[in-house]
């Protein structure tokens, strides 16, 4: 029996619908295996801005800090024209959680389910054997400087005597590179023993340093094959020879872009889960934040059309990485696989579907499957 505290941040748009399914899955695991999960539900993003005036309140942040894991839905964007200088923006919540909790490694597994090959944008013969995990650097790089403007790390739009200009800074310290690259090699060691490090070393200084650090870490792992790949070539190879990748490690923005691309191999961006991890230990593993990689999809919010699989698989990652419940995680993954295998699909995946179902029914089917011994 395991005891754990989980903070649920459903957020905006389809976030509440998909997290409701993921939470039901966690409750089912709790019951089936006799665990005790204490769940706190809090506001984040536009929802928090509307109710509390900030994207994430200090009180919510504290609740997260005292948990073993955070289950996150999605955050929306401010409507065009609503952004005020110095005013709250929904993304600030994510950036604060990622930065202040030191979640530097964002794991995004991409394993197209055979039953969904027909829904992928690639032909099945290209997909066969595809099973990779992205390790996206998550707490530095081009994204940061945006939270607040640090001297030497500007991110701003500024008026000058020659007109308006804008700047973002791509800064990495050796330590920030090394810790995420070490995480990637650690993961590769337990999988296909291959790391692809993705950069733009023919143009960017930060990538030149990135390569140096990767080579140094690779020397400590002779049993892992290591290759460097330029980010443009990687974008191409992901849709040409996806089965050749095992672990892909890359800079924050490159990882953001490449994982949306890679998600289409699985048939839909709604399929991909993620785990954001740092170094703080819990009783069963590492403190982490778990979220589907998709956004808040305001166009379909409240319509029971969103795909909850990315959120449910994120709950499986939570069980595995923060609670150390491998068997339970595998059980959830098998239940998702079984329901997809039976032909049930949300509307984003309706190719070859036996039945197109809504968000809630998809979640219920996974739960029913999970209840079976
Ligand atoms: C993601 C998202 C976020 C990001 C957005 C919502 C700020 O796209 O987690 O991939 O860019 O990191
Ligand atoms: Mg993204």
CSV table of C-alpha atoms in Angstrom, one decimal, residues 6-371:
chain,number,residue,atom,x,y,z
A,6,UNK,CA,-1.4,14.7,-5.7
A,7,UNK,CA,-2.3,18.3,-6.6
A,8,UNK,CA,-4.6,18.5,-9.6
A,9,UNK,CA,-4.4,21.7,-11.7
A,10,UNK,CA,-7.1,21.3,-14.5
A,11,UNK,CA,-6.6,24.8,-15.9
A,12,UNK,CA,-8.4,26.0,-19.0
A,13,UNK,CA,-10.3,24.9,-22.1
A,14,UNK,CA,-10.3,21.1,-22.4
A,15,UNK,CA,-8.0,20.8,-19.4
A,16,UNK,CA,-10.8,20.1,-16.9
A,17,UNK,CA,-12.4,17.5,-19.1
A,18,UNK,CA,-9.2,15.5,-19.8
A,19,UNK,CA,-7.9,15.8,-16.2
A,20,UNK,CA,-11.3,14.5,-14.9
A,21,UNK,CA,-10.7,11.3,-16.9
A,22,UNK,CA,-7.1,11.0,-15.7
A,23,UNK,CA,-8.2,11.5,-12.1
A,24,UNK,CA,-10.8,8.8,-12.4
A,25,UNK,CA,-8.1,6.5,-13.6
A,26,UNK,CA,-6.0,7.3,-10.6
A,27,UNK,CA,-9.0,6.7,-8.3
A,28,UNK,CA,-9.5,3.4,-10.0
A,29,UNK,CA,-5.9,2.4,-9.4
A,30,UNK,CA,-6.2,3.6,-5.8
A,31,UNK,CA,-9.2,1.3,-5.3
A,32,UNK,CA,-7.9,-1.7,-7.2
A,33,UNK,CA,-4.5,-1.8,-5.6
A,34,UNK,CA,-5.4,-0.5,-2.1
A,35,UNK,CA,-3.4,2.8,-2.2
A,36,UNK,CA,-4.4,6.1,-0.6
A,37,UNK,CA,-4.2,9.2,-2.7
A,38,UNK,CA,-5.0,12.5,-1.2
A,39,UNK,CA,-6.0,14.9,-3.9
A,40,UNK,CA,-6.0,18.7,-3.8
A,41,UNK,CA,-7.7,20.5,-6.7
A,42,UNK,CA,-6.6,24.1,-7.4
A,43,UNK,CA,-6.9,26.8,-10.1
A,44,UNK,CA,-4.3,27.7,-12.7
A,45,UNK,CA,-4.0,29.7,-15.9
A,46,UNK,CA,-6.9,31.9,-17.1
A,47,UNK,CA,-9.1,30.2,-14.6
A,48,UNK,CA,-6.8,31.4,-11.7
A,49,UNK,CA,-6.4,34.9,-13.3
A,50,UNK,CA,-10.2,35.3,-13.4
A,51,UNK,CA,-10.7,34.1,-9.8
A,52,UNK,CA,-7.5,35.1,-8.0
A,53,UNK,CA,-5.9,37.7,-10.2
A,54,UNK,CA,-2.7,35.7,-10.8
A,55,UNK,CA,-1.8,32.7,-13.1
A,56,UNK,CA,-0.9,30.7,-10.0
A,57,UNK,CA,-1.3,31.9,-6.5
A,58,UNK,CA,1.3,31.5,-3.8
A,59,UNK,CA,-1.1,29.3,-1.9
A,60,UNK,CA,-1.6,26.9,-4.8
A,61,UNK,CA,2.2,26.9,-5.4
A,62,UNK,CA,2.6,25.9,-1.7
A,63,UNK,CA,0.0,23.1,-2.1
A,64,UNK,CA,2.0,21.8,-5.1
A,65,UNK,CA,5.3,22.0,-3.1
A,66,UNK,CA,3.8,19.8,-0.4
A,67,UNK,CA,2.7,17.1,-2.9
A,68,UNK,CA,4.4,14.1,-4.4
A,69,UNK,CA,3.2,15.0,-7.9
A,70,UNK,CA,1.2,17.5,-9.9
A,71,UNK,CA,-1.4,16.5,-12.5
A,72,UNK,CA,-1.8,19.3,-14.9
A,73,UNK,CA,-4.4,19.9,-17.6
A,74,UNK,CA,-3.8,22.8,-19.9
A,75,UNK,CA,-3.6,26.5,-19.9
A,76,UNK,CA,-5.2,28.9,-22.3
A,77,UNK,CA,-4.0,32.1,-23.9
A,78,UNK,CA,-5.2,35.6,-23.2
A,79,UNK,CA,-7.6,36.8,-25.9
A,80,UNK,CA,-5.9,39.0,-28.5
A,81,UNK,CA,-5.5,42.5,-27.2
A,82,UNK,CA,-6.1,41.5,-23.6
A,83,UNK,CA,-2.4,41.4,-22.6
A,84,UNK,CA,-1.4,44.3,-20.4
A,85,UNK,CA,2.3,45.2,-19.8
A,86,UNK,CA,3.2,43.7,-16.4
A,87,UNK,CA,-0.3,42.0,-16.2
A,88,UNK,CA,-0.8,38.3,-15.5
A,89,UNK,CA,-0.4,35.8,-18.4
A,90,UNK,CA,-1.6,32.2,-18.1
A,91,UNK,CA,1.8,30.7,-19.2
A,92,UNK,CA,3.4,32.3,-16.2
A,93,UNK,CA,2.0,29.5,-14.1
A,94,UNK,CA,3.7,26.8,-16.1
A,95,UNK,CA,7.0,28.7,-16.2
A,96,UNK,CA,6.9,29.3,-12.5
A,97,UNK,CA,6.2,25.6,-11.7
A,98,UNK,CA,8.9,24.4,-14.1
A,99,UNK,CA,11.5,26.9,-13.0
A,100,UNK,CA,11.0,27.0,-9.2
A,101,UNK,CA,10.6,23.3,-8.8
A,102,UNK,CA,13.6,22.7,-11.0
A,103,UNK,CA,11.8,20.5,-13.5
A,104,UNK,CA,14.6,20.5,-16.1
A,105,UNK,CA,13.9,17.2,-17.8
A,106,UNK,CA,10.6,16.9,-19.7
A,107,UNK,CA,10.0,13.3,-20.9
A,108,UNK,CA,7.7,12.9,-23.9
A,109,UNK,CA,7.4,9.3,-25.0
A,110,UNK,CA,6.2,8.7,-28.6
A,111,UNK,CA,5.1,5.2,-29.3
A,112,UNK,CA,2.4,4.9,-32.0
A,113,UNK,CA,-0.1,2.3,-31.1
A,114,UNK,CA,-0.4,-0.3,-33.9
A,115,UNK,CA,-4.2,0.0,-33.8
A,116,UNK,CA,-3.8,3.7,-34.7
A,117,UNK,CA,-1.4,3.4,-37.6
A,118,UNK,CA,-4.3,4.2,-39.9
A,119,UNK,CA,-4.8,7.6,-38.1
A,120,UNK,CA,-1.2,8.6,-38.4
A,121,UNK,CA,-0.1,11.1,-41.0
A,122,UNK,CA,2.6,8.6,-42.0
A,123,UNK,CA,2.2,5.4,-43.9
A,124,UNK,CA,2.3,2.3,-41.6
A,125,UNK,CA,5.5,1.0,-43.1
A,126,UNK,CA,7.3,4.1,-41.9
A,127,UNK,CA,5.9,3.7,-38.4
A,128,UNK,CA,6.8,0.1,-37.7
A,129,UNK,CA,9.0,-0.2,-34.6
A,130,UNK,CA,8.8,3.5,-33.7
A,131,UNK,CA,9.3,3.9,-29.9
A,132,UNK,CA,11.2,7.0,-28.8
A,133,UNK,CA,11.3,9.3,-25.9
A,134,UNK,CA,12.1,13.0,-26.1
A,135,UNK,CA,14.0,14.5,-23.2
A,136,UNK,CA,13.3,18.2,-23.6
A,137,UNK,CA,15.3,20.6,-21.5
A,138,UNK,CA,12.6,22.5,-19.7
A,139,UNK,CA,13.9,25.1,-17.3
A,140,UNK,CA,16.4,27.2,-19.3
A,141,UNK,CA,17.2,28.2,-22.9
A,142,UNK,CA,15.2,30.4,-25.1
A,143,UNK,CA,12.1,30.3,-22.9
A,144,UNK,CA,13.7,32.0,-19.9
A,145,UNK,CA,14.3,35.6,-19.5
A,146,UNK,CA,10.6,35.7,-20.4
A,147,UNK,CA,9.5,35.2,-16.8
A,148,UNK,CA,11.3,38.3,-15.7
A,149,UNK,CA,14.1,40.3,-17.5
A,150,UNK,CA,17.3,39.3,-15.9
A,151,UNK,CA,20.3,41.6,-16.7
A,152,UNK,CA,22.3,39.8,-19.5
A,153,UNK,CA,19.3,37.6,-20.3
A,154,UNK,CA,16.9,40.0,-21.9
A,155,UNK,CA,13.6,39.1,-23.4
A,156,UNK,CA,11.8,42.2,-24.4
A,157,UNK,CA,10.3,44.5,-27.0
A,158,UNK,CA,12.1,47.8,-26.8
A,159,UNK,CA,11.8,51.2,-28.5
A,160,UNK,CA,15.0,52.7,-29.7
A,161,UNK,CA,15.8,55.8,-31.7
A,162,UNK,CA,16.0,53.6,-34.8
A,163,UNK,CA,12.6,52.0,-34.2
A,164,UNK,CA,11.2,49.1,-32.3
A,165,UNK,CA,13.2,45.9,-31.8
A,166,UNK,CA,12.8,42.7,-29.9
A,167,UNK,CA,15.2,40.4,-28.2
A,168,UNK,CA,15.2,36.9,-26.7
A,169,UNK,CA,18.2,35.2,-25.2
A,170,UNK,CA,19.3,31.6,-25.6
A,171,UNK,CA,21.5,31.1,-22.7
A,172,UNK,CA,22.7,27.8,-21.2
A,173,UNK,CA,25.2,27.1,-18.5
A,174,UNK,CA,27.3,23.9,-18.8
A,175,UNK,CA,25.5,22.6,-15.7
A,176,UNK,CA,22.1,23.2,-17.2
A,177,UNK,CA,23.1,21.2,-20.2
A,178,UNK,CA,24.9,18.5,-18.3
A,179,UNK,CA,22.1,17.6,-15.9
A,180,UNK,CA,19.5,17.0,-18.7
A,181,UNK,CA,22.0,15.2,-20.9
A,182,UNK,CA,22.9,12.9,-18.0
A,183,UNK,CA,19.2,12.2,-17.5
A,184,UNK,CA,18.9,11.3,-21.2
A,185,UNK,CA,21.8,8.9,-21.0
A,186,UNK,CA,20.3,7.3,-17.9
A,187,UNK,CA,17.1,6.7,-19.7
A,188,UNK,CA,18.8,5.4,-22.8
A,189,UNK,CA,20.7,2.9,-20.7
A,190,UNK,CA,17.3,1.3,-19.7
A,191,UNK,CA,16.0,1.3,-23.3
A,192,UNK,CA,17.5,1.1,-26.7
A,193,UNK,CA,21.0,2.4,-25.6
A,194,UNK,CA,21.0,5.2,-28.2
A,195,UNK,CA,21.0,9.0,-27.7
A,196,UNK,CA,20.4,11.5,-30.4
A,197,UNK,CA,21.4,15.0,-29.3
A,198,UNK,CA,19.7,17.6,-31.4
A,199,UNK,CA,21.1,21.1,-31.8
A,200,UNK,CA,22.0,23.8,-34.3
A,201,UNK,CA,25.8,23.7,-33.8
A,202,UNK,CA,26.5,25.1,-37.3
A,203,UNK,CA,24.9,28.4,-36.2
A,204,UNK,CA,24.5,28.8,-32.4
A,205,UNK,CA,27.2,29.1,-29.8
A,206,UNK,CA,24.9,27.6,-27.2
A,207,UNK,CA,24.7,24.5,-29.4
A,208,UNK,CA,28.5,24.3,-29.7
A,209,UNK,CA,28.7,24.1,-25.9
A,210,UNK,CA,25.8,21.7,-25.9
A,211,UNK,CA,27.8,19.3,-28.2
A,212,UNK,CA,30.9,19.6,-26.0
A,213,UNK,CA,29.0,18.6,-22.9
A,214,UNK,CA,27.2,15.8,-24.7
A,215,UNK,CA,30.5,14.3,-25.9
A,216,UNK,CA,31.8,14.5,-22.4
A,217,UNK,CA,28.8,12.7,-20.9
A,218,UNK,CA,28.8,10.2,-23.7
A,219,UNK,CA,32.4,9.3,-22.8
A,220,UNK,CA,31.1,8.1,-19.4
A,221,UNK,CA,28.6,5.9,-21.1
A,222,UNK,CA,30.5,3.7,-23.6
A,223,UNK,CA,27.6,1.3,-23.8
A,224,UNK,CA,25.3,4.0,-25.2
A,225,UNK,CA,25.6,5.0,-28.9
A,226,UNK,CA,25.5,8.8,-29.2
A,227,UNK,CA,24.9,10.8,-32.3
A,228,UNK,CA,24.5,14.5,-33.0
A,229,UNK,CA,21.8,15.8,-35.3
A,230,UNK,CA,21.0,19.3,-36.5
A,231,UNK,CA,17.5,20.3,-35.6
A,232,UNK,CA,16.4,20.9,-39.2
A,233,UNK,CA,17.6,17.4,-40.2
A,234,UNK,CA,15.9,15.9,-37.1
A,235,UNK,CA,12.6,17.5,-38.2
A,236,UNK,CA,13.0,15.7,-41.5
A,237,UNK,CA,14.1,12.4,-40.2
A,238,UNK,CA,11.2,12.2,-37.7
A,239,UNK,CA,8.9,11.8,-40.6
A,240,UNK,CA,11.3,9.8,-42.8
A,241,UNK,CA,12.8,7.2,-40.4
A,242,UNK,CA,11.1,7.6,-37.0
A,243,UNK,CA,12.0,4.1,-35.9
A,244,UNK,CA,15.7,4.9,-35.8
A,245,UNK,CA,15.3,7.2,-32.8
A,246,UNK,CA,15.5,5.9,-29.2
A,247,UNK,CA,16.2,8.8,-26.8
A,248,UNK,CA,16.3,12.3,-28.2
A,249,UNK,CA,17.7,15.1,-26.0
A,250,UNK,CA,17.4,18.8,-27.0
A,251,UNK,CA,17.0,22.4,-26.0
A,252,UNK,CA,13.7,23.8,-24.7
A,253,UNK,CA,12.3,25.4,-27.8
A,254,UNK,CA,13.6,22.7,-30.2
A,255,UNK,CA,11.9,20.1,-28.0
A,256,UNK,CA,8.7,22.0,-27.9
A,257,UNK,CA,8.5,22.1,-31.7
A,258,UNK,CA,9.8,18.6,-32.5
A,259,UNK,CA,7.4,16.9,-30.0
A,260,UNK,CA,4.4,18.5,-31.6
A,261,UNK,CA,5.7,17.2,-34.9
A,262,UNK,CA,6.4,13.7,-33.5
A,263,UNK,CA,3.0,13.5,-31.9
A,264,UNK,CA,1.5,13.2,-35.3
A,265,UNK,CA,3.2,9.8,-35.7
A,266,UNK,CA,0.7,8.6,-33.1
A,267,UNK,CA,-2.2,10.0,-35.0
A,268,UNK,CA,-3.0,13.0,-32.8
A,269,UNK,CA,-1.4,15.5,-30.5
A,270,UNK,CA,-4.0,14.4,-28.0
A,271,UNK,CA,-2.2,11.1,-27.5
A,272,UNK,CA,1.1,12.4,-26.0
A,273,UNK,CA,1.8,12.5,-22.3
A,274,UNK,CA,4.7,14.2,-20.5
A,275,UNK,CA,6.6,14.0,-17.2
A,276,UNK,CA,8.6,17.0,-16.0
A,277,UNK,CA,11.2,16.0,-13.4
A,278,UNK,CA,13.9,17.5,-11.4
A,279,UNK,CA,15.9,16.0,-8.5
A,280,UNK,CA,13.6,16.2,-5.4
A,281,UNK,CA,12.9,12.8,-4.2
A,282,UNK,CA,9.6,11.4,-3.0
A,283,UNK,CA,9.0,8.2,-1.1
A,284,UNK,CA,8.6,6.3,-4.4
A,285,UNK,CA,10.6,8.3,-7.0
A,286,UNK,CA,10.9,11.9,-8.0
A,287,UNK,CA,8.6,14.9,-7.5
A,288,UNK,CA,7.1,15.7,-10.9
A,289,UNK,CA,4.6,17.5,-13.0
A,290,UNK,CA,2.5,15.5,-15.4
A,291,UNK,CA,0.6,16.9,-18.4
A,292,UNK,CA,-0.6,16.1,-21.9
A,293,UNK,CA,1.5,18.0,-24.4
A,294,UNK,CA,-1.6,19.5,-26.1
A,295,UNK,CA,-2.9,22.9,-25.3
A,296,UNK,CA,-6.3,24.1,-24.0
A,297,UNK,CA,-8.1,23.8,-27.4
A,298,UNK,CA,-10.7,26.5,-26.6
A,299,UNK,CA,-12.5,25.7,-29.9
A,300,UNK,CA,-13.7,22.4,-28.6
A,301,UNK,CA,-13.7,23.1,-24.9
A,302,UNK,CA,-16.9,21.8,-23.1
A,303,UNK,CA,-18.0,19.8,-26.1
A,304,UNK,CA,-16.9,16.4,-24.9
A,305,UNK,CA,-14.7,16.0,-28.0
A,306,UNK,CA,-11.1,16.2,-26.5
A,307,UNK,CA,-8.9,13.1,-26.5
A,308,UNK,CA,-8.2,12.2,-22.8
A,309,UNK,CA,-5.5,9.7,-23.7
A,310,UNK,CA,-2.5,12.1,-23.3
A,311,UNK,CA,-3.8,13.1,-19.9
A,312,UNK,CA,-4.5,9.4,-18.9
A,313,UNK,CA,-1.0,8.3,-20.0
A,314,UNK,CA,0.4,11.3,-18.1
A,315,UNK,CA,-1.3,9.8,-15.0
A,316,UNK,CA,0.5,6.5,-15.8
A,317,UNK,CA,3.8,8.4,-15.9
A,318,UNK,CA,2.9,10.0,-12.5
A,319,UNK,CA,2.4,6.5,-11.0
A,320,UNK,CA,5.7,5.3,-12.4
A,321,UNK,CA,8.0,8.2,-11.8
A,322,UNK,CA,6.7,10.0,-8.7
A,323,UNK,CA,5.0,7.1,-6.9
A,324,UNK,CA,7.2,4.2,-8.0
A,325,UNK,CA,4.1,2.2,-9.0
A,326,UNK,CA,5.4,0.5,-12.1
A,327,UNK,CA,2.9,-2.3,-12.2
A,328,UNK,CA,0.0,0.1,-11.8
A,329,UNK,CA,1.4,2.4,-14.6
A,330,UNK,CA,1.8,-0.6,-16.9
A,331,UNK,CA,-1.8,-1.6,-16.1
A,332,UNK,CA,-3.1,1.9,-17.1
A,333,UNK,CA,-1.1,1.8,-20.3
A,334,UNK,CA,-2.4,-1.7,-21.1
A,335,UNK,CA,-6.0,-0.5,-20.5
A,336,UNK,CA,-5.6,2.4,-22.9
A,337,UNK,CA,-4.1,0.1,-25.5
A,338,UNK,CA,-6.9,-2.4,-25.1
A,339,UNK,CA,-9.6,0.3,-25.5
A,340,UNK,CA,-7.9,1.6,-28.6
A,341,UNK,CA,-7.5,-1.9,-29.9
A,342,UNK,CA,-11.3,-2.4,-29.5
A,343,UNK,CA,-11.7,0.5,-32.0
A,344,UNK,CA,-12.9,3.3,-29.7
A,345,UNK,CA,-11.6,6.7,-30.7
A,346,UNK,CA,-12.2,10.3,-29.9
A,347,UNK,CA,-13.1,12.5,-33.0
A,348,UNK,CA,-9.4,13.5,-33.5
A,349,UNK,CA,-8.6,9.9,-34.4
A,350,UNK,CA,-11.7,8.6,-36.2
A,351,UNK,CA,-9.8,6.8,-39.0
A,352,UNK,CA,-10.9,3.1,-38.9
A,353,UNK,CA,-12.8,3.6,-35.7
A,354,UNK,CA,-15.4,1.1,-34.6
A,355,UNK,CA,-17.0,3.8,-32.6
A,356,UNK,CA,-16.3,7.5,-32.2
A,357,UNK,CA,-16.9,8.4,-28.6
A,358,UNK,CA,-16.7,11.5,-26.4
A,359,UNK,CA,-14.0,12.4,-23.9
A,360,UNK,CA,-16.0,11.1,-20.9
A,361,UNK,CA,-16.9,7.8,-22.5
A,362,UNK,CA,-13.3,7.2,-23.6
A,363,UNK,CA,-12.2,7.8,-20.0
A,364,UNK,CA,-15.0,5.5,-18.7
A,365,UNK,CA,-13.9,2.7,-21.1
A,366,UNK,CA,-10.4,2.9,-19.8
A,367,UNK,CA,-11.6,2.8,-16.2
A,368,UNK,CA,-13.9,-0.2,-16.9
A,369,UNK,CA,-11.0,-2.0,-18.5
A,370,UNK,CA,-8.8,-1.2,-15.5
A,371,UNK,CA,-11.4,-2.6,-13.1
